[in-house]
Amino acid sequence: MKHPHGLTQQILIAMVLAIILGACAQWIMGMNPWVDVVLNDWLVGGLFFIVGKVFVATLKLLVVPLVLVSLVCGAASLGSGKQLGRLGGKTLALYLFTTAVAISLAMGCAWLFEPGVGANLTSNASVNINQGSSFAQVMIDIFPSNPIAAMAEGKMLQIIVFALLLGMAMNHSGEAGQRIRMNFEDWNTVVLNLVTMLMKLAPYGVFALLFTLFARQGLSAIAELSVYFGTVVLVLLIQALLVYPAILTVLARLNPIMFLNKMRNVQLFAFSTASSNATLPVTMRTVEKRLGVDNRVASFSLPLGATLNMDGTAIMQGVATVFIAQAYGIQLDAMDFLTVIATATLASIGTAGVPGVGLVMLSMVLTQVGLPVEGIALIIGVDRLLDMMRTAVNVTGDATVTCVVAKSEQQLDEVVFNDPDVALVDEDVVLAKGKA
Ligand code: ASP
């Protein structure tokens, strides 16, 4: 039975309230010193700041343990190295494909709408973007020399490699391997339950995060960059509402409406945290429990996707590159377009899904085609809001590819996929209350 005020509705209400109240708070700040103290120091810089940070920390605290135990279980139950190779090949190919589609769409739309023509070049925002590492270094860095350090630093690709190796070794270790595997399976159940528990805090966390953001930032920057902003949002919507549904229907014969309905919570988490990594526990729970994907596929492809597959980010980069070229009056030829597509697709490999990383990747892309990196200052004002939206697309892309790969490997339970009420977080609330 559906809960009348389900978690999704609660998060949505919290979101809308936070945006409205946050924007009002920004408007009245500065009117009266007392109001300023209460709003600025006690609420925006105090209570809500703390609640928001604690909420993101509780999500992040689950990422490393969940990826480790879940992927060890997944790898230990994969039949052979060949099966893993096939799974990895399909997943990577689809991730690259969706990113290439995303960025091509973005550059096409940007070319059509010309967001940068007549842009005001006198931005006073300063750019301080780290350059990414070289390709060789990125490859070397995938392999951990110290798994504990990798976990302590949250290096996702290294954790993935370690978990895969450990799981495969368990598979070859007879009874000893089986005993440890059972232990990891138990851990997996417990950690996933912790995810469910913490998800119930989301309405408060989301309210605090968004109130702080809107009270500080307001919406004025959007007006100046409306064509750029609108173009990015339009392509994000096309990707989420047309491209992914088409992929699900054509490649996997799955109902896209059901998929999008179940992904709503994940998208809301991604939107409010602006981090695919912090959202990962919620993505994994939803894809396994509500979309019916087997742990063998989900535990591998979702952490990989949170790190490598950033379609929404690629969209921002595509539009931003064309925008900056137009703003500086620089012509991009067909070769430049291809370079942007290739660089943006590959740049995502070395950068994790955390807030704002899209700008680091953008600086690599701009350098590749000889555009001024300072151009980033032009778009920085609206980047946080776009970051939130593109992160929602990033996680949707990860889940889409995971479902397609799982279906092709006969690892997707369609009864679960098509059941709208399966494993609702609210249901747990009802059950827990029933038991109490
Ligand atoms: N925040 C995005 C993510 O975590 C990355 C980015 O576009 O900056 O997926």
CSV table of C-alpha atoms and ligand atoms in Angstrom, one decimal:
chain,number,residue,atom,x,y,z
A,1,MET,CA,0.0,0.0,0.0
A,2,LYS,CA,1.2,3.5,-0.8
A,3,HIS,CA,1.9,5.8,2.0
A,4,PRO,CA,-0.2,9.0,1.6
A,5,HIS,CA,2.8,11.3,2.2
A,6,GLY,CA,5.6,9.3,0.7
A,7,LEU,CA,9.2,10.2,1.0
A,8,THR,CA,9.3,11.6,-2.5
A,9,GLN,CA,6.5,14.0,-1.8
A,10,GLN,CA,8.1,15.0,1.5
A,11,ILE,CA,11.4,15.7,-0.3
A,12,LEU,CA,9.6,17.7,-3.0
A,13,ILE,CA,7.7,19.8,-0.5
A,14,ALA,CA,10.9,20.4,1.4
A,15,MET,CA,12.6,21.5,-1.8
A,16,VAL,CA,10.0,23.9,-2.9
A,17,LEU,CA,9.7,25.4,0.6
A,18,ALA,CA,13.4,25.8,0.8
A,19,ILE,CA,13.7,27.5,-2.6
A,20,ILE,CA,10.9,29.9,-1.8
A,21,LEU,CA,11.9,30.7,1.7
A,22,GLY,CA,15.6,30.9,0.8
A,23,ALA,CA,15.0,33.3,-2.0
A,24,CYS,CA,12.8,35.4,0.4
A,25,ALA,CA,15.5,35.3,3.0
A,26,GLN,CA,18.0,36.6,0.5
A,27,TRP,CA,15.7,39.4,-0.3
A,28,ILE,CA,15.1,40.6,3.2
A,29,MET,CA,18.7,40.3,4.3
A,30,GLY,CA,20.4,43.6,4.8
A,31,MET,CA,17.1,45.4,5.7
A,32,ASN,CA,17.5,45.2,9.4
A,33,PRO,CA,20.6,44.3,11.5
A,34,TRP,CA,18.6,42.0,13.8
A,35,VAL,CA,17.0,40.1,10.9
A,36,ASP,CA,20.5,39.8,9.5
A,37,VAL,CA,21.9,38.2,12.7
A,38,VAL,CA,19.0,35.7,12.9
A,39,LEU,CA,19.0,34.8,9.2
A,40,ASN,CA,22.7,35.0,8.4
A,41,ASP,CA,24.4,33.9,11.5
A,42,TRP,CA,21.9,31.7,13.2
A,43,LEU,CA,20.1,30.0,10.3
A,44,VAL,CA,22.0,30.2,7.0
A,45,GLY,CA,25.5,30.1,8.6
A,46,GLY,CA,24.4,28.2,11.7
A,47,LEU,CA,21.5,25.7,12.0
A,48,PHE,CA,20.8,24.9,8.3
A,49,PHE,CA,24.5,24.9,7.4
A,50,ILE,CA,25.2,22.3,10.1
A,51,VAL,CA,22.1,20.2,9.2
A,52,GLY,CA,23.0,20.3,5.5
A,53,LYS,CA,26.6,19.3,6.1
A,54,VAL,CA,25.7,16.5,8.4
A,55,PHE,CA,23.2,15.1,5.9
A,56,VAL,CA,25.7,15.0,3.1
A,57,ALA,CA,28.3,13.5,5.5
A,58,THR,CA,25.9,10.7,6.5
A,59,LEU,CA,25.3,9.8,2.8
A,60,LYS,CA,29.0,9.9,2.1
A,61,LEU,CA,29.9,7.8,5.0
A,62,LEU,CA,28.1,4.9,3.4
A,63,VAL,CA,29.8,5.2,0.0
A,64,VAL,CA,33.1,3.4,0.7
A,65,PRO,CA,31.7,0.5,2.8
A,66,LEU,CA,28.8,0.0,0.5
A,67,VAL,CA,30.9,-0.1,-2.7
A,68,LEU,CA,33.4,-2.4,-1.1
A,69,VAL,CA,31.1,-5.0,0.4
A,70,SER,CA,28.6,-4.9,-2.4
A,71,LEU,CA,31.2,-5.3,-5.2
A,72,VAL,CA,33.0,-8.0,-3.3
A,73,CYS,CA,29.7,-10.0,-3.2
A,74,GLY,CA,29.1,-9.2,-6.8
A,75,ALA,CA,32.5,-10.3,-8.0
A,76,ALA,CA,32.5,-13.4,-5.8
A,77,SER,CA,29.3,-14.6,-7.4
A,78,LEU,CA,30.3,-13.9,-11.0
A,79,GLY,CA,31.0,-17.2,-12.6
A,80,SER,CA,34.2,-16.5,-14.5
A,81,GLY,CA,36.6,-13.7,-15.5
A,82,LYS,CA,35.1,-14.0,-18.9
A,83,GLN,CA,31.7,-13.0,-17.5
A,84,LEU,CA,33.3,-10.0,-15.8
A,85,GLY,CA,35.0,-9.0,-19.0
A,86,ARG,CA,31.8,-9.1,-21.0
A,87,LEU,CA,30.0,-7.1,-18.3
A,88,GLY,CA,32.8,-4.6,-18.1
A,89,GLY,CA,33.0,-4.3,-21.9
A,90,LYS,CA,29.2,-3.7,-22.4
A,91,THR,CA,29.0,-1.2,-19.5
A,92,LEU,CA,32.0,0.9,-20.6
A,93,ALA,CA,30.8,0.9,-24.3
A,94,LEU,CA,27.3,2.1,-23.2
A,95,TYR,CA,28.7,4.7,-20.9
A,96,LEU,CA,30.9,6.1,-23.7
A,97,PHE,CA,28.0,5.9,-26.1
A,98,THR,CA,25.6,7.9,-23.8
A,99,THR,CA,28.2,10.5,-23.1
A,100,ALA,CA,29.0,11.0,-26.7
A,101,VAL,CA,25.3,11.3,-27.5
A,102,ALA,CA,24.9,13.9,-24.7
A,103,ILE,CA,27.8,16.1,-25.7
A,104,SER,CA,26.9,15.9,-29.4
A,105,LEU,CA,23.3,17.0,-28.6
A,106,ALA,CA,24.7,19.8,-26.4
A,107,MET,CA,27.0,21.1,-29.1
A,108,GLY,CA,24.3,20.9,-31.7
A,109,CYS,CA,21.8,22.9,-29.6
A,110,ALA,CA,24.5,25.4,-28.6
A,111,TRP,CA,25.4,26.0,-32.2
A,112,LEU,CA,21.7,26.5,-33.0
A,113,PHE,CA,20.9,28.9,-30.1
A,114,GLU,CA,24.2,30.8,-30.1
A,115,PRO,CA,24.2,31.5,-26.3
A,116,GLY,CA,27.6,33.3,-26.4
A,117,VAL,CA,26.9,35.8,-29.2
A,118,GLY,CA,27.0,39.2,-27.6
A,119,ALA,CA,27.9,37.9,-24.2
A,120,ASN,CA,29.4,40.4,-21.8
A,121,LEU,CA,33.1,39.6,-21.4
A,122,THR,CA,33.7,41.7,-18.4
A,123,SER,CA,33.1,39.2,-15.6
A,124,ASN,CA,34.8,39.8,-12.3
A,125,ALA,CA,34.5,36.3,-11.1
A,126,SER,CA,38.0,34.8,-10.7
A,127,VAL,CA,38.8,31.4,-12.0
A,128,ASN,CA,40.9,29.0,-10.0
A,129,ILE,CA,40.7,25.7,-11.6
A,130,ASN,CA,43.1,22.9,-11.1
A,131,GLN,CA,44.3,21.2,-14.2
A,132,GLY,CA,43.6,17.5,-14.4
A,133,SER,CA,46.3,14.8,-14.4
A,134,SER,CA,47.9,13.3,-17.5
A,135,PHE,CA,46.3,10.3,-19.2
A,136,ALA,CA,49.2,8.0,-18.1
A,137,GLN,CA,48.8,9.1,-14.5
A,138,VAL,CA,45.1,8.5,-14.6
A,139,MET,CA,45.7,4.9,-15.8
A,140,ILE,CA,48.3,4.2,-13.2
A,141,ASP,CA,46.1,5.7,-10.5
A,142,ILE,CA,43.4,3.2,-11.2
A,143,PHE,CA,45.5,0.5,-9.5
A,144,PRO,CA,45.8,0.8,-5.7
A,145,SER,CA,49.2,0.1,-4.0
A,146,ASN,CA,47.4,0.4,-0.6
A,147,PRO,CA,43.7,-0.5,-0.4
A,148,ILE,CA,43.3,1.0,3.0
A,149,ALA,CA,44.7,4.4,1.7
A,150,ALA,CA,42.4,4.1,-1.3
A,151,MET,CA,39.4,3.6,1.0
A,152,ALA,CA,40.5,6.4,3.4
A,153,GLU,CA,40.8,8.8,0.4
A,154,GLY,CA,37.6,7.5,-1.2
A,155,LYS,CA,39.4,6.7,-4.5
A,156,MET,CA,36.5,5.0,-6.2
A,157,LEU,CA,38.3,3.3,-9.2
A,158,GLN,CA,41.0,1.9,-6.8
A,159,ILE,CA,38.3,0.5,-4.5
A,160,ILE,CA,36.6,-1.1,-7.5
A,161,VAL,CA,39.8,-2.8,-8.6
A,162,PHE,CA,40.5,-4.0,-5.1
A,163,ALA,CA,37.0,-5.3,-4.5
A,164,LEU,CA,37.0,-7.1,-7.9
A,165,LEU,CA,40.3,-8.8,-7.1
A,166,LEU,CA,39.2,-9.8,-3.6
A,167,GLY,CA,35.8,-11.1,-4.9
A,168,MET,CA,37.5,-13.1,-7.6
A,169,ALA,CA,40.0,-14.6,-5.2
A,170,MET,CA,37.1,-15.6,-2.9
A,171,ASN,CA,35.6,-17.4,-5.8
A,172,HIS,CA,38.7,-19.5,-6.2
A,173,SER,CA,39.3,-20.2,-2.5
A,174,GLY,CA,36.9,-23.1,-1.9
A,175,GLU,CA,35.3,-23.2,1.5
A,176,ALA,CA,37.4,-20.4,3.0
A,177,GLY,CA,36.2,-18.2,0.2
A,178,GLN,CA,32.6,-19.2,0.8
A,179,ARG,CA,32.8,-18.4,4.5
A,180,ILE,CA,34.1,-14.9,3.9
A,181,ARG,CA,31.6,-14.4,1.1
A,182,MET,CA,28.7,-15.1,3.4
A,183,ASN,CA,30.1,-12.7,5.9
A,184,PHE,CA,30.3,-10.0,3.2
A,185,GLU,CA,26.7,-10.8,2.1
A,186,ASP,CA,25.6,-10.1,5.7
A,187,TRP,CA,27.5,-6.8,5.7
A,188,ASN,CA,25.8,-5.9,2.4
A,189,THR,CA,22.3,-6.4,3.9
A,190,VAL,CA,23.2,-4.4,6.9
A,191,VAL,CA,24.7,-1.5,5.0
A,192,LEU,CA,21.8,-1.4,2.6
A,193,ASN,CA,19.4,-1.2,5.5
A,194,LEU,CA,21.4,1.7,6.9
A,195,VAL,CA,20.9,3.5,3.6
A,196,THR,CA,17.1,3.0,3.9
A,197,MET,CA,17.3,4.4,7.5
A,198,LEU,CA,19.3,7.5,6.5
A,199,MET,CA,17.1,8.2,3.5
A,200,LYS,CA,14.3,9.0,5.8
A,201,LEU,CA,16.3,12.1,7.0
A,202,ALA,CA,16.3,13.4,3.5
A,203,PRO,CA,13.4,16.0,3.7
A,204,TYR,CA,15.3,17.8,6.5
A,205,GLY,CA,18.7,17.5,4.8
A,206,VAL,CA,17.3,18.7,1.5
A,207,PHE,CA,15.6,21.7,3.1
A,208,ALA,CA,18.7,22.7,4.9
A,209,LEU,CA,20.9,22.4,1.8
A,210,LEU,CA,18.7,24.3,-0.5
A,211,PHE,CA,17.7,27.0,1.9
A,212,THR,CA,21.3,27.8,2.6
A,213,LEU,CA,22.1,27.8,-1.1
A,214,PHE,CA,19.2,30.0,-2.2
A,215,ALA,CA,19.6,32.4,0.7
A,216,ARG,CA,23.2,32.9,-0.2
A,217,GLN,CA,23.1,32.9,-4.0
A,218,GLY,CA,19.6,34.1,-5.2
A,219,LEU,CA,18.6,33.8,-8.8
A,220,SER,CA,19.8,37.0,-10.3
A,221,ALA,CA,22.8,35.5,-12.1
A,222,ILE,CA,20.4,33.4,-14.2
A,223,ALA,CA,18.9,36.4,-15.9
A,224,GLU,CA,22.2,37.5,-17.4
A,225,LEU,CA,23.1,34.1,-18.7
A,226,SER,CA,19.6,33.1,-19.6
A,227,VAL,CA,20.3,31.7,-23.1
A,228,TYR,CA,23.3,29.6,-21.8
A,229,PHE,CA,21.3,28.4,-18.8
A,230,GLY,CA,18.2,27.6,-20.9
A,231,THR,CA,20.2,25.7,-23.5
A,232,VAL,CA,21.9,23.5,-20.9
A,233,VAL,CA,18.6,22.9,-19.2
A,234,LEU,CA,16.9,22.0,-22.5
A,235,VAL,CA,19.5,19.5,-23.4
A,236,LEU,CA,19.5,18.0,-19.9
A,237,LEU,CA,15.8,17.5,-20.3
A,238,ILE,CA,16.1,16.0,-23.8
A,239,GLN,CA,18.7,13.5,-22.4
A,240,ALA,CA,16.7,12.6,-19.4
A,241,LEU,CA,13.2,12.4,-21.0
A,242,LEU,CA,13.9,11.3,-24.5
A,243,VAL,CA,17.4,9.8,-24.9
A,244,TYR,CA,17.4,7.5,-21.9
A,245,PRO,CA,13.8,6.4,-22.4
A,246,ALA,CA,14.6,5.6,-26.0
A,247,ILE,CA,17.7,3.6,-25.0
A,248,LEU,CA,15.6,1.6,-22.4
A,249,THR,CA,12.8,0.9,-24.9
A,250,VAL,CA,15.0,0.0,-27.9
A,251,LEU,CA,17.8,-1.8,-26.2
A,252,ALA,CA,16.1,-3.4,-23.3
A,253,ARG,CA,12.3,-3.3,-24.0
A,254,LEU,CA,11.7,-1.8,-20.5
A,255,ASN,CA,9.0,0.6,-19.6
A,256,PRO,CA,10.7,4.1,-19.3
A,257,ILE,CA,7.8,5.6,-17.4
A,258,MET,CA,8.2,3.1,-14.6
A,259,PHE,CA,11.9,3.7,-14.6
A,260,LEU,CA,11.6,7.5,-14.4
A,261,ASN,CA,9.0,7.2,-11.6
A,262,LYS,CA,11.3,5.0,-9.5
A,263,MET,CA,14.3,7.2,-10.2
A,264,ARG,CA,12.7,10.3,-8.8
A,265,ASN,CA,14.1,9.9,-5.3
A,266,VAL,CA,17.5,9.3,-6.7
A,267,GLN,CA,17.3,12.4,-8.8
A,268,LEU,CA,16.1,14.5,-5.9
A,269,PHE,CA,19.1,13.4,-3.8
A,270,ALA,CA,21.4,14.1,-6.7
A,271,PHE,CA,19.9,17.5,-7.2
A,272,SER,CA,20.2,18.6,-3.6
A,273,THR,CA,23.7,17.2,-3.0
A,274,ALA,CA,25.2,17.9,-6.5
A,275,SER,CA,27.3,14.8,-6.1
A,276,SER,CA,26.9,11.5,-7.9
A,277,ASN,CA,29.2,10.0,-5.3
A,278,ALA,CA,27.2,11.1,-2.3
A,279,THR,CA,24.0,9.8,-4.1
A,280,LEU,CA,25.5,6.4,-4.8
A,281,PRO,CA,24.1,4.6,-1.8
A,282,VAL,CA,20.6,5.8,-2.8
A,283,THR,CA,21.2,4.9,-6.5
A,284,MET,CA,22.4,1.4,-5.5
A,285,ARG,CA,19.5,0.7,-3.2
A,286,THR,CA,16.9,1.9,-5.8
A,287,VAL,CA,18.5,0.1,-8.8
A,288,GLU,CA,18.8,-3.2,-6.9
A,289,LYS,CA,15.7,-3.2,-4.7
A,290,ARG,CA,13.2,-1.2,-6.8
A,291,LEU,CA,14.4,-1.7,-10.4
A,292,GLY,CA,15.2,-5.4,-9.9
A,293,VAL,CA,18.8,-5.4,-11.1
A,294,ASP,CA,21.0,-8.1,-9.6
A,295,ASN,CA,23.8,-7.1,-7.3
A,296,ARG,CA,26.3,-8.7,-9.7
A,297,VAL,CA,25.6,-6.0,-12.3
A,298,ALA,CA,24.6,-3.1,-10.1
A,299,SER,CA,27.5,-3.3,-7.6
A,300,PHE,CA,29.9,-3.0,-10.5
A,301,SER,CA,28.4,-0.7,-13.0
A,302,LEU,CA,26.9,2.0,-10.6
A,303,PRO,CA,30.2,2.9,-8.7
A,304,LEU,CA,31.9,2.8,-12.1
A,305,GLY,CA,29.2,5.1,-13.5
A,306,ALA,CA,29.3,7.5,-10.6
A,307,THR,CA,33.0,8.0,-11.4
A,308,LEU,CA,33.2,7.7,-15.2
A,309,ASN,CA,29.8,8.4,-16.7
A,310,MET,CA,28.7,12.0,-16.5
A,311,ASP,CA,26.4,12.7,-19.3
A,312,GLY,CA,24.9,15.8,-17.7
A,313,THR,CA,28.3,17.2,-17.1
A,314,ALA,CA,29.3,16.5,-20.7
A,315,ILE,CA,26.2,18.5,-21.8
A,316,MET,CA,27.3,21.5,-19.7
A,317,GLN,CA,30.8,21.2,-21.2
A,318,GLY,CA,29.4,21.0,-24.8
A,319,VAL,CA,27.3,24.1,-24.4
A,320,ALA,CA,29.9,26.0,-22.4
A,321,THR,CA,32.6,25.4,-25.0
A,322,VAL,CA,30.5,26.7,-27.8
A,323,PHE,CA,29.3,29.6,-25.5
A,324,ILE,CA,32.9,30.6,-24.7
A,325,ALA,CA,34.1,30.3,-28.3
A,326,GLN,CA,31.2,32.6,-29.4
A,327,ALA,CA,31.8,35.0,-26.6
A,328,TYR,CA,35.4,35.4,-27.6
A,329,GLY,CA,34.5,35.4,-31.3
A,330,ILE,CA,36.5,32.3,-32.0
A,331,GLN,CA,35.4,29.9,-34.7
A,332,LEU,CA,35.3,26.2,-33.9
A,333,ASP,CA,35.6,23.9,-36.9
A,334,ALA,CA,34.5,20.3,-37.3
A,335,MET,CA,37.8,19.0,-36.0
A,336,ASP,CA,37.4,21.1,-32.9
A,337,PHE,CA,33.9,19.7,-32.3
A,338,LEU,CA,35.3,16.1,-32.5
A,339,THR,CA,38.1,17.0,-30.2
A,340,VAL,CA,35.6,18.4,-27.7
A,341,ILE,CA,33.5,15.3,-27.9
A,342,ALA,CA,36.5,13.0,-27.4
A,343,THR,CA,38.2,15.1,-24.6
A,344,ALA,CA,35.0,15.6,-22.6
A,345,THR,CA,34.2,11.9,-22.8
A,346,LEU,CA,37.7,10.9,-21.7
A,347,ALA,CA,38.2,13.7,-19.2
A,348,SER,CA,35.4,12.2,-17.1
A,349,ILE,CA,37.5,9.0,-16.5
A,350,GLY,CA,40.0,10.7,-14.1
A,351,THR,CA,37.5,12.9,-12.2
A,352,ALA,CA,35.1,11.8,-9.5
A,353,GLY,CA,31.5,12.7,-9.2
A,354,VAL,CA,31.7,15.4,-6.7
A,355,PRO,CA,30.3,19.0,-6.8
A,356,GLY,CA,31.9,21.3,-9.2
A,357,VAL,CA,34.2,18.8,-10.8
A,358,GLY,CA,32.6,19.5,-14.2
A,359,LEU,CA,34.5,22.8,-14.3
A,360,VAL,CA,37.8,21.0,-13.9
A,361,MET,CA,36.9,18.9,-16.8
A,362,LEU,CA,35.8,21.9,-18.8
A,363,SER,CA,39.2,23.5,-18.4
A,364,MET,CA,40.8,20.4,-19.9
A,365,VAL,CA,38.4,20.6,-22.9
A,366,LEU,CA,39.0,24.3,-23.4
A,367,THR,CA,42.8,23.8,-23.4
A,368,GLN,CA,42.5,21.1,-26.0
A,369,VAL,CA,40.8,23.3,-28.5
A,370,GLY,CA,42.8,26.4,-27.6
A,371,LEU,CA,40.0,28.4,-26.0
A,372,PRO,CA,40.8,30.7,-23.0
A,373,VAL,CA,40.3,28.9,-19.7
A,374,GLU,CA,39.4,32.3,-18.2
A,375,GLY,CA,36.2,32.0,-20.1
A,376,ILE,CA,34.9,29.8,-17.3
A,377,ALA,CA,34.5,33.0,-15.2
A,378,LEU,CA,31.7,33.9,-17.5
A,379,ILE,CA,29.6,30.9,-16.6
A,380,ILE,CA,30.6,30.4,-13.0
A,381,GLY,CA,27.7,32.4,-11.6
A,382,VAL,CA,25.1,29.8,-12.6
A,383,ASP,CA,27.3,26.8,-12.3
A,384,ARG,CA,26.1,25.6,-8.9
A,385,LEU,CA,22.5,25.4,-10.0
A,386,LEU,CA,23.4,23.7,-13.2
A,387,ASP,CA,25.6,21.3,-11.3
A,388,MET,CA,22.6,20.2,-9.3
A,389,MET,CA,20.6,19.6,-12.4
A,390,ARG,CA,23.3,17.8,-14.4
A,391,THR,CA,24.1,15.6,-11.4
A,392,ALA,CA,20.5,14.4,-11.5
A,393,VAL,CA,21.0,13.5,-15.2
A,394,ASN,CA,24.4,11.8,-14.4
A,395,VAL,CA,22.8,9.4,-12.0
A,396,THR,CA,19.9,8.7,-14.3
A,397,GLY,CA,22.4,7.8,-17.0
A,398,ASP,CA,24.2,5.4,-14.7
A,399,ALA,CA,20.9,3.7,-13.8
A,400,THR,CA,19.8,3.5,-17.5
A,401,VAL,CA,23.0,1.8,-18.6
A,402,THR,CA,22.9,-0.6,-15.6
A,403,CYS,CA,19.3,-1.7,-16.4
A,404,VAL,CA,20.2,-2.3,-20.1
A,405,VAL,CA,23.3,-4.3,-19.3
A,406,ALA,CA,21.4,-6.3,-16.6
A,407,LYS,CA,18.6,-7.1,-19.0
A,408,SER,CA,21.1,-8.3,-21.6
A,409,GLU,CA,22.8,-10.5,-19.1
A,410,GLN,CA,19.4,-11.9,-17.7
A,411,GLN,CA,20.2,-10.2,-14.4
A,412,LEU,CA,17.1,-8.0,-14.2
A,413,ASP,CA,13.9,-9.2,-12.5
A,414,GLU,CA,11.1,-7.7,-14.5
A,415,VAL,CA,8.5,-8.5,-11.9
A,416,VAL,CA,10.3,-6.2,-9.5
A,417,PHE,CA,10.9,-3.6,-12.2
A,418,ASN,CA,7.2,-3.4,-13.1
A,419,ASP,CA,5.9,-3.3,-9.5
A,420,PRO,CA,5.4,0.3,-8.6
A,421,ASP,CA,5.2,-0.3,-4.9
A,422,VAL,CA,8.2,-2.6,-4.4
A,423,ALA,CA,10.7,-1.7,-1.6
A,424,LEU,CA,9.4,1.8,-1.0
A,425,VAL,CA,11.2,3.4,1.8
A,426,ASP,CA,7.9,4.6,3.2
A,427,GLU,CA,6.8,1.0,3.3
A,428,ASP,CA,9.6,0.2,5.7
A,429,VAL,CA,8.2,3.0,7.9
A,430,VAL,CA,4.8,1.4,7.8
A,431,LEU,CA,6.2,-2.0,8.5
A,432,ALA,CA,8.5,-0.8,11.3
A,433,LYS,CA,5.5,1.0,12.9
A,434,GLY,CA,3.4,-2.1,12.5
A,435,LYS,CA,6.0,-4.1,14.4
A,436,ALA,CA,6.5,-1.6,17.2
B,1,ASP,N1,28.6,17.2,-9.6
B,1,ASP,C1,28.6,16.3,-10.7
B,1,ASP,C2,28.5,14.9,-10.2
B,1,ASP,O1,28.8,14.6,-9.1
B,1,ASP,C3,29.9,16.5,-11.4
B,1,ASP,C4,29.9,17.8,-12.1
B,1,ASP,O2,29.3,18.0,-13.1
B,1,ASP,O3,30.6,18.7,-11.5
B,1,ASP,O4,28.1,14.0,-10.9
